[in-house]
GROMACS .gro file of C-alpha atoms in nm:
model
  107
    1UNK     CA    1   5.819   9.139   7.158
    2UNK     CA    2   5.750   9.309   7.498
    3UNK     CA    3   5.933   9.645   7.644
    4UNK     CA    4   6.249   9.579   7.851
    5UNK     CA    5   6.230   9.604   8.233
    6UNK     CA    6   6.382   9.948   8.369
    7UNK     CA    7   6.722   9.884   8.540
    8UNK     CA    8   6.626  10.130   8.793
    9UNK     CA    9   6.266  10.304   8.909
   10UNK     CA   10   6.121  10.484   9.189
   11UNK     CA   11   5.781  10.632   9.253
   12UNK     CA   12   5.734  10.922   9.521
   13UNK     CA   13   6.088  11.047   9.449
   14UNK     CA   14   6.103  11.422   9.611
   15UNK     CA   15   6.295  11.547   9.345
   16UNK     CA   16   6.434  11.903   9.448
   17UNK     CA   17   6.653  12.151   9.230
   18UNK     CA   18   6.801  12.395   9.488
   19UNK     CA   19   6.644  12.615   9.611
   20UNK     CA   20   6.294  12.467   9.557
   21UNK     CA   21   6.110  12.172   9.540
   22UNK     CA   22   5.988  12.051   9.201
   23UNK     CA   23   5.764  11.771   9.323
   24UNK     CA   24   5.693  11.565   9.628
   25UNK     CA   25   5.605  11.238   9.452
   26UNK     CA   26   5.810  11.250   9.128
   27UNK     CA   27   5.998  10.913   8.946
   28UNK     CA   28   6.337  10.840   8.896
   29UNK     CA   29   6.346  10.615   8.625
   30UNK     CA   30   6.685  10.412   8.454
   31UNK     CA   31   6.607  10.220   8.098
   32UNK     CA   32   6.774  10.156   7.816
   33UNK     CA   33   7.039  10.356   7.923
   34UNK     CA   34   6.863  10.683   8.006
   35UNK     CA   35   6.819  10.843   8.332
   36UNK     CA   36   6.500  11.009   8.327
   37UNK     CA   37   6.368  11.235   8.625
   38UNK     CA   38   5.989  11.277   8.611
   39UNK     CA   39   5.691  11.455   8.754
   40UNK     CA   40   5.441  11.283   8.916
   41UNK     CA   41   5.215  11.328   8.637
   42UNK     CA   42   5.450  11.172   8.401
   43UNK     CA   43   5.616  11.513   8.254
   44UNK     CA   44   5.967  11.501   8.232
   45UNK     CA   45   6.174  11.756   8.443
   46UNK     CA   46   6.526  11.646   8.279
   47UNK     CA   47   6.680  11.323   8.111
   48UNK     CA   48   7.002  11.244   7.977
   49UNK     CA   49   7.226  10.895   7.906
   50UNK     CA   50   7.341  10.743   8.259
   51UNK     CA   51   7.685  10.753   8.155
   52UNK     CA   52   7.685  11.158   8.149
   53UNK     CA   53   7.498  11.149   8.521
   54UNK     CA   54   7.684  11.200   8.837
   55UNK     CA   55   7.527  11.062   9.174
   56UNK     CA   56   7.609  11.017   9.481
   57UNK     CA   57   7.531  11.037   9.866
   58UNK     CA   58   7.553  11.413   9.997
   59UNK     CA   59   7.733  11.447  10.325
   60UNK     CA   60   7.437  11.683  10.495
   61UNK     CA   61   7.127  11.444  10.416
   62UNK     CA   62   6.992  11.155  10.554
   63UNK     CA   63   7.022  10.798  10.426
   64UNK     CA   64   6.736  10.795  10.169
   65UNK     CA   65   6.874  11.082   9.983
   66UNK     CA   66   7.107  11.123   9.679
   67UNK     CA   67   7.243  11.404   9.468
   68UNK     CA   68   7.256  11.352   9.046
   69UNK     CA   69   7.390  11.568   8.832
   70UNK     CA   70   7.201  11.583   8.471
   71UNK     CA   71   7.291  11.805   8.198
   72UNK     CA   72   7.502  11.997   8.455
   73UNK     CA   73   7.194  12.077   8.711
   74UNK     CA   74   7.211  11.918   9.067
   75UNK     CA   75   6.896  11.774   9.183
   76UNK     CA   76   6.867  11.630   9.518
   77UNK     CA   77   6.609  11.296   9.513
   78UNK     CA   78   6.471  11.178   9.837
   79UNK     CA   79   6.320  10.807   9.800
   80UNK     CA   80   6.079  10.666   9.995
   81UNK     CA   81   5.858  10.992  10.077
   82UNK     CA   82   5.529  10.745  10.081
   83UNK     CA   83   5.651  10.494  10.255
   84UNK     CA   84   5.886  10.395  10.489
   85UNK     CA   85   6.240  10.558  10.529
   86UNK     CA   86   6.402  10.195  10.535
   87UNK     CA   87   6.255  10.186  10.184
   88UNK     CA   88   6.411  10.476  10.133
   89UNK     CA   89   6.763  10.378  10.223
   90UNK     CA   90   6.741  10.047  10.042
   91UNK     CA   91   6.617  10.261   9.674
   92UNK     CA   92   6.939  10.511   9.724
   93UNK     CA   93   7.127  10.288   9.741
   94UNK     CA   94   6.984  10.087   9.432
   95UNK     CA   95   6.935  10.428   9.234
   96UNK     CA   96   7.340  10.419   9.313
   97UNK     CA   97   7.440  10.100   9.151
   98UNK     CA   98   7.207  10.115   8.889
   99UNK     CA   99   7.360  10.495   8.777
  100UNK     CA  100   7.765  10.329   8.814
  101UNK     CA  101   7.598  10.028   8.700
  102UNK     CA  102   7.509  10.180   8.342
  103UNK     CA  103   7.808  10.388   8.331
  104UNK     CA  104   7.739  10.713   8.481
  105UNK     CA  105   8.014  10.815   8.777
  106UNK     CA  106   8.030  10.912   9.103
  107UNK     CA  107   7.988  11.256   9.275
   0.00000   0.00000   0.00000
């Protein structure tokens, strides 16, 4: 019996918690109903189930980056900081439907 896909992940996440940085090449990561937000070395910086997550797009950034809410902190993610910002764009919005997709609501 193998592990079940994640719904949602994303390497090279910028993952910042107002005012700082907490890594340049973090992971978002959606499974089994958990929204996890990680360091680059694996470490976790926060989790909690997607249904208690708020996310959405934040008027003042650019297309590849997204505001969640976990455990009542704000973290902005930026996707796509290793590769292309089209890549970018395209995991936001992903990292978007997966979050409503599992239950969690809209900033």
């Amino acid at each position: 019996m193998g592990m079940a896909e994640p719904e949602f992940r994303a390497t090279g996440v910028r993952i910042e918690r107002w005012p700082r940085s907490l890594t340049n090449a973090g992971q978002v990561l959606i499974k089994d109903g958990k929204l996890a937000l990680l360091t680059s070395y694996g470490r976790v910086i926060d989790s909690a189930p997607v249904r208690a997550v708020r996310a959405g797009k934040p008027w003042f950034a650019d297309d590849a980056s997204t505001v969640a809410t976990v455990n009542g902190k704000r973290y902005r993610l930026t996707m796509g900081q290793r590769g292309k910002r089209l890549d970018g764009r395209a995991l936001a919005g992903r990292f978007l439907d997966a979050v409503r997709g599992a239950g969690g609501s809209r900033h």
